[in-house]
Every structure is written in C-alpha cells, then in structure tokens.
Short mmCIF file of C-alpha atoms and ligand atoms in Angstrom, two decimals:
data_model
loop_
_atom_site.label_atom_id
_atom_site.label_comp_id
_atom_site.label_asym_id
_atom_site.label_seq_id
_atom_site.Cartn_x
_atom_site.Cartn_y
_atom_site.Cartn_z
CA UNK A 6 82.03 66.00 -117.50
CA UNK A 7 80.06 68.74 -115.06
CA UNK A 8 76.79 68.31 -115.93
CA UNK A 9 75.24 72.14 -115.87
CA UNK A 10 72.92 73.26 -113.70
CA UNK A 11 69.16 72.22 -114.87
CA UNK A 12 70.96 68.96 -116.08
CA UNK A 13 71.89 67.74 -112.90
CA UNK A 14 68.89 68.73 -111.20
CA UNK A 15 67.05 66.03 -114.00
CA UNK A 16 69.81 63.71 -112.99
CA UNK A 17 69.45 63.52 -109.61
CA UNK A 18 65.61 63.44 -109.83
CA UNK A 19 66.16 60.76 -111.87
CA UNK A 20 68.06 58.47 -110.08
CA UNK A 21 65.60 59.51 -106.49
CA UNK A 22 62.21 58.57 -108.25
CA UNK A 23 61.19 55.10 -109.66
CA UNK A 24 57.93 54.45 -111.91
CA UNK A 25 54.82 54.64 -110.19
CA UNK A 26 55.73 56.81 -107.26
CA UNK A 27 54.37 59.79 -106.71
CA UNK A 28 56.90 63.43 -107.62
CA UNK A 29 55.86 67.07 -106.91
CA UNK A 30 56.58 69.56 -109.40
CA UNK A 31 56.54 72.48 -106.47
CA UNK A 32 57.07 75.59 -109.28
CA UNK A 33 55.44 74.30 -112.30
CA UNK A 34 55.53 77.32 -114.82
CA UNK A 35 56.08 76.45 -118.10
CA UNK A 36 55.92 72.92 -117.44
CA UNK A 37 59.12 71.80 -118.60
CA UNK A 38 60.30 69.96 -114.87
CA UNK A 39 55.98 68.43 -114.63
CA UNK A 40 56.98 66.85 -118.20
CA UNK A 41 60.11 65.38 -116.94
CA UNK A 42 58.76 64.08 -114.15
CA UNK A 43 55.47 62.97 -115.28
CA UNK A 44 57.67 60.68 -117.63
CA UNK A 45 59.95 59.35 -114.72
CA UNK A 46 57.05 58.11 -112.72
CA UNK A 47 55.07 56.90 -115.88
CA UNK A 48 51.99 55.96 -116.19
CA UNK A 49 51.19 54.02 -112.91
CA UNK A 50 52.77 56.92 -111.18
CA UNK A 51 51.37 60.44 -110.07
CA UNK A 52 52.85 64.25 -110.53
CA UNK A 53 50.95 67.05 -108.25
CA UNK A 54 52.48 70.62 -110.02
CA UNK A 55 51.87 73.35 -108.24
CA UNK A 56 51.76 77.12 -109.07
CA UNK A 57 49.67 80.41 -107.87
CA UNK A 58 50.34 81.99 -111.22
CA UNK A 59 47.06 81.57 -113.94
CA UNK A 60 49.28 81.66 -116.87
CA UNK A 61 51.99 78.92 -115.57
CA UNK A 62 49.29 76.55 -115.06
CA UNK A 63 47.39 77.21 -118.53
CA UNK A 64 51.02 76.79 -120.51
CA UNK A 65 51.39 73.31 -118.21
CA UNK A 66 47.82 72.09 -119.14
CA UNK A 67 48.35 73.13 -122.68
CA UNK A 68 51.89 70.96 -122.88
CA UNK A 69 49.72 67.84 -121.05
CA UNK A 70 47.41 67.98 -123.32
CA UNK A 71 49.47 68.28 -126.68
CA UNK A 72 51.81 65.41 -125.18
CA UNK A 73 48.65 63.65 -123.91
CA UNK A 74 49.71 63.20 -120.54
CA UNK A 75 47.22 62.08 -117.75
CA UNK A 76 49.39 61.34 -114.74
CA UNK A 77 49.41 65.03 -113.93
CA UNK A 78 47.56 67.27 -111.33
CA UNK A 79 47.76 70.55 -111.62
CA UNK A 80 47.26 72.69 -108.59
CA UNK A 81 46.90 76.38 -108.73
CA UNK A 82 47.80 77.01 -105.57
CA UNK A 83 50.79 77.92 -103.42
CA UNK A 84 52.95 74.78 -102.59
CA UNK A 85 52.78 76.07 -99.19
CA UNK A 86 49.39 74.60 -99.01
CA UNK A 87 50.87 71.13 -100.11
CA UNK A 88 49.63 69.06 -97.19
CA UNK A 89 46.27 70.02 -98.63
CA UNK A 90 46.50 67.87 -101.47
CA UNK A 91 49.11 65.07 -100.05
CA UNK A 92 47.10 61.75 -100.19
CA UNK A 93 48.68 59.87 -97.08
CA UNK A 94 51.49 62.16 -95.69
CA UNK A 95 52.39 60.21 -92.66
CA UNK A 96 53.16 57.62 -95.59
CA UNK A 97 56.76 58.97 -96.72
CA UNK A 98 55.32 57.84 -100.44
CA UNK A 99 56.84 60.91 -102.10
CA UNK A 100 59.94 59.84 -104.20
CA UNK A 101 61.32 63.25 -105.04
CA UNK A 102 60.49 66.78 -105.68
CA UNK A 103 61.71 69.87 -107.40
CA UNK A 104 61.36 73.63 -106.47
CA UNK A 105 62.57 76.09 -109.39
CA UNK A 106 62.56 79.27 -107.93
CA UNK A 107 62.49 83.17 -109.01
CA UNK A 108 60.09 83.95 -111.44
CA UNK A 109 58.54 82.48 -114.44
CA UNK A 110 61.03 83.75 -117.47
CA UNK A 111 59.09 86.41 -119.82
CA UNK A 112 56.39 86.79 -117.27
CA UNK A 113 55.66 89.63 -114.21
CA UNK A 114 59.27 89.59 -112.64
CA UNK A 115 57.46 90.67 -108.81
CA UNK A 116 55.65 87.45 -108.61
CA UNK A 117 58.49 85.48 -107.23
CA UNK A 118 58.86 82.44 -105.25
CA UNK A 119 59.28 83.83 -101.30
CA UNK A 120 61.23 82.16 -98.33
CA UNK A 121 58.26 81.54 -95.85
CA UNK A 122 56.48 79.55 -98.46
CA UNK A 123 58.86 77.97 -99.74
CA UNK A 124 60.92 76.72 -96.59
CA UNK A 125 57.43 75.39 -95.33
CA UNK A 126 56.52 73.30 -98.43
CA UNK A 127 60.19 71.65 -98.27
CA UNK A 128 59.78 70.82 -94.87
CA UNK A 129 56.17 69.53 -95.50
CA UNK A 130 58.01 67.37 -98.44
CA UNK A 131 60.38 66.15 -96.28
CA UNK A 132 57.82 64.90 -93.64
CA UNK A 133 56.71 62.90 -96.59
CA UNK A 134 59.30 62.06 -98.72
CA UNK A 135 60.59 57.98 -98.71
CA UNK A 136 64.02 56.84 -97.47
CA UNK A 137 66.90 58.30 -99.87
CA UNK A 138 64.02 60.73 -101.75
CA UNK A 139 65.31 63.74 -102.78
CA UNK A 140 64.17 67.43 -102.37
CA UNK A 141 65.81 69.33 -105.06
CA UNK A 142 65.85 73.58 -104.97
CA UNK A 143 67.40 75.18 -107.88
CA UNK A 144 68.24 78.29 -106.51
CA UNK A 145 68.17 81.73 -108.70
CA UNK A 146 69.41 84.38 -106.80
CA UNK A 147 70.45 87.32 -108.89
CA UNK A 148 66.73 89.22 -109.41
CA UNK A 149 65.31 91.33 -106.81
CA UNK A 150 64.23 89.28 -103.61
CA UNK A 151 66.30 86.35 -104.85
CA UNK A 152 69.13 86.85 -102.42
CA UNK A 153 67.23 87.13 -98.74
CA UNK A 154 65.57 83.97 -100.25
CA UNK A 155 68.46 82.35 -100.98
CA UNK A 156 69.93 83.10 -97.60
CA UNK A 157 66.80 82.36 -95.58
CA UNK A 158 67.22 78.55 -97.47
CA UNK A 159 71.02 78.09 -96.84
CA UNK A 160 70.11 79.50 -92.98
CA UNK A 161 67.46 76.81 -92.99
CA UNK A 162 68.82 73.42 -94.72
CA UNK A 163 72.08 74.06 -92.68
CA UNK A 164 70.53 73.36 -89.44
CA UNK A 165 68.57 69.75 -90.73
CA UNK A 166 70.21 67.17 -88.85
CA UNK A 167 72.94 65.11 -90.69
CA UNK A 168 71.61 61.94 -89.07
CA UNK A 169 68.55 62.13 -90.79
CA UNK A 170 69.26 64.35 -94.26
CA UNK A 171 72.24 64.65 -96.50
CA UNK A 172 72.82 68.44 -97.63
CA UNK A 173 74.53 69.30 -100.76
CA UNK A 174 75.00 72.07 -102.86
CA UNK A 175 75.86 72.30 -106.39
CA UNK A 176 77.13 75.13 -108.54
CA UNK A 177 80.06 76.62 -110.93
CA UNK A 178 81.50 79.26 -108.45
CA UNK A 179 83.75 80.89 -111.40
CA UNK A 180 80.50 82.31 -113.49
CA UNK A 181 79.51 86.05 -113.19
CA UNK A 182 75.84 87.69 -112.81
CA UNK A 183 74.98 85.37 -109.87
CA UNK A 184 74.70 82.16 -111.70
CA UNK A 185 72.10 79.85 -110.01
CA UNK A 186 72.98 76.94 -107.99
CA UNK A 187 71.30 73.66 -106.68
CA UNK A 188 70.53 72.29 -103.18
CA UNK A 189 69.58 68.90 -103.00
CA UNK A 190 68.21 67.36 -99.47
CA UNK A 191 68.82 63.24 -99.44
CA UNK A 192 66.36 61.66 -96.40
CA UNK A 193 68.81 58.48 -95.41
C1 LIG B 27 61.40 79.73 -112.19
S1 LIG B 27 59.67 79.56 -112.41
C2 LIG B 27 59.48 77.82 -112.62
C3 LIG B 27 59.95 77.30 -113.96
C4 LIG B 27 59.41 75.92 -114.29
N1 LIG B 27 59.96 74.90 -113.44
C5 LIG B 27 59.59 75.56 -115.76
O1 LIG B 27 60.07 74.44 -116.02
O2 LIG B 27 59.21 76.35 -116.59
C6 LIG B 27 59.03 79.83 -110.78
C7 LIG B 27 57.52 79.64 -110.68
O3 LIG B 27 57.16 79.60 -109.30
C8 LIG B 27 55.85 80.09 -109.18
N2 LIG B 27 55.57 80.39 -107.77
C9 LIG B 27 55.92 81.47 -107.05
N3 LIG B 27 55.51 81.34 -105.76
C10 LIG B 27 54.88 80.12 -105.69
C11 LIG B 27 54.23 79.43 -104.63
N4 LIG B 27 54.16 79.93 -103.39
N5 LIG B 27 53.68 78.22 -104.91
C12 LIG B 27 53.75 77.69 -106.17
N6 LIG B 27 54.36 78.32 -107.20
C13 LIG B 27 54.92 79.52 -106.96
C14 LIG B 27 55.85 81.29 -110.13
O4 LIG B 27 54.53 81.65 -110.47
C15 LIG B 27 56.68 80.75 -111.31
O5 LIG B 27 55.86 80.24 -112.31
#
C-alpha cells in the first residue's frame, strides 16, 4: 500500500541509519522525528536535534526525559550552524537526517524554516553523510513563505549531480490545500 507522507519519511530513515551511527534531527519541535531516531540509532548511537525556537526544544527535553532517553543532544540553534557541532565532518559518519519544515503546529506561524538556512545545512549534511545515507526534507508548502522555500529546494537538489546523489520526490499529487511532499537525497 502507499505509505503516507510522515510514514515513509520513518521508513526510509529507517532503512538509511543502523544502531550506533550518528542521525540529525535538523527541525526538532515537538520531538516526535528526535524520538524516532534516537530509537533507530540506540543506545551506542548519537542524535544532535536542532531548533532556534525555546519552546520546541523544552517540549523535546521534556519527551527525553519522560522516555528517559540519553542518546540525544539538543541544540538550540539554527541547523545552519551544523558544522559547529559535527564531531569529525570530513568523516561521512552521519547515517541519515531529517528536515521537517514550516512551522511548529500550534505555535507562532512567522517563525518558519527559510531557504538559505536550510539549503546550507543539507549541503553541510551531505558533505558528511556515509555512502547510501539519506537526507530526508518533508516539504510543507501551503503557509505563507512555504512556496519560495519549496522552490528555492527543488531549484537546488535538481542541480546535485546524479553521479554522486540519487534525487527523489515523494507525494500524492491528487490531494487539495497543497498537501506536503518528501525529497529524499541518497549519497551512492
Ligand atoms: C514542522 S516543525 C518540526 C516538527 C517536528 N519534526 C516534530 O516532530 O514535531 C519545524 C521546526 O523548525 C524549526 N526551525 C525553523 N528554522 C530553523 C532553523 N534555521 N534551524 C533549526 N530549526 C528551525 C521551527 O522552530 C519548528 O519548530
């Protein structure tokens, strides 16, 4: 069956990142994708979640704590800055990574992901992700701002070279109110 949206974003992070690798959360807000991957990589593995919002990364801490997870940093600050924090970067020790963009649901709808930031952080991720690792962008386009980032990000991924990244995109193309959609980058 098609697997929806947020689904197959967890599936394909799954099957990119193994226990004990390392997995950026780039968009942490409530926490739900640093959960999921702080599982994935387990307990000899290592989840940096990033977000420049104060109340994103209190609700994250809060759900660490009450699932008593430790394999978690939490970074307020903008993934942009992500090189900051990368241990070995020339290492390619990344397994995967997930950007969920827009803005944090029930929260100040102007604080939004932007397309500078974000296209820099994916191609700092990329310097540093392993063979077949997997950059995945879950793309919500329909509030204000959403659509020149969405466009700066197609505009961008579309020129990586096919020799060195596979490009896909993912989405149902028959739903209305600009239903979001998924690119995932594959380093071969
Ligand atoms: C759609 S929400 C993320 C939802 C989250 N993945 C979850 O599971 O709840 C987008 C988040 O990106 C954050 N954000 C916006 N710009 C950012 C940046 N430059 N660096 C890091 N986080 C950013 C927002 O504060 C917001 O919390």
């Amino acid at each position: 069956m098609l697997k929806g949206i947020l689904n197959y974003a967890h599936y394909l992070l799954e099957e990119s990142i193994h226990e004990g690798e390392t997995a950026i959360d780039a968009t942490c807000g409530n926490g739900n994708d640093t959960l999921f991957l702080s599982e994935i990589v387990g307990e000899n593995g290592h989840v940096l979640a990033f977000d420049i919002q104060e109340q994103a990364i209190a609700v994250t801490k809060d759900a660490l704590i009450k699932n008593g997870i430790s394999n978690v940093s939490l970074i307020h600050d903008s993934h942009a800055n992500i090189s900051d924090y990368l241990p070995n970067e020339k290492n390619q020790t990344i397994g995967g990574a997930i950007f969920n963009l827009g803005y944090l649901p029930k929260s100040d709808k102007k604080v939004i992901t932007r397309p500078q930031s974000t296209i820099i952080s994916i191609d700092i991720i990329l310097d540093s992700l392993k063979r077949n690792g997997l950059v995945v962008l879950v793309v919500y386009h329909g509030h204000q701002g959403g659509k020149e980032e969405k466009e700066a990000i197609l505009k961008h991924v579309l020129k990586l070279n096919q020799k060195e990244y596979k490009v896909l995109q993912y989405g149902f193309i028959n739903q209305k109110n600009d239903p979001p959609f998924i690119i995932a980058i594959q380093k071969r």
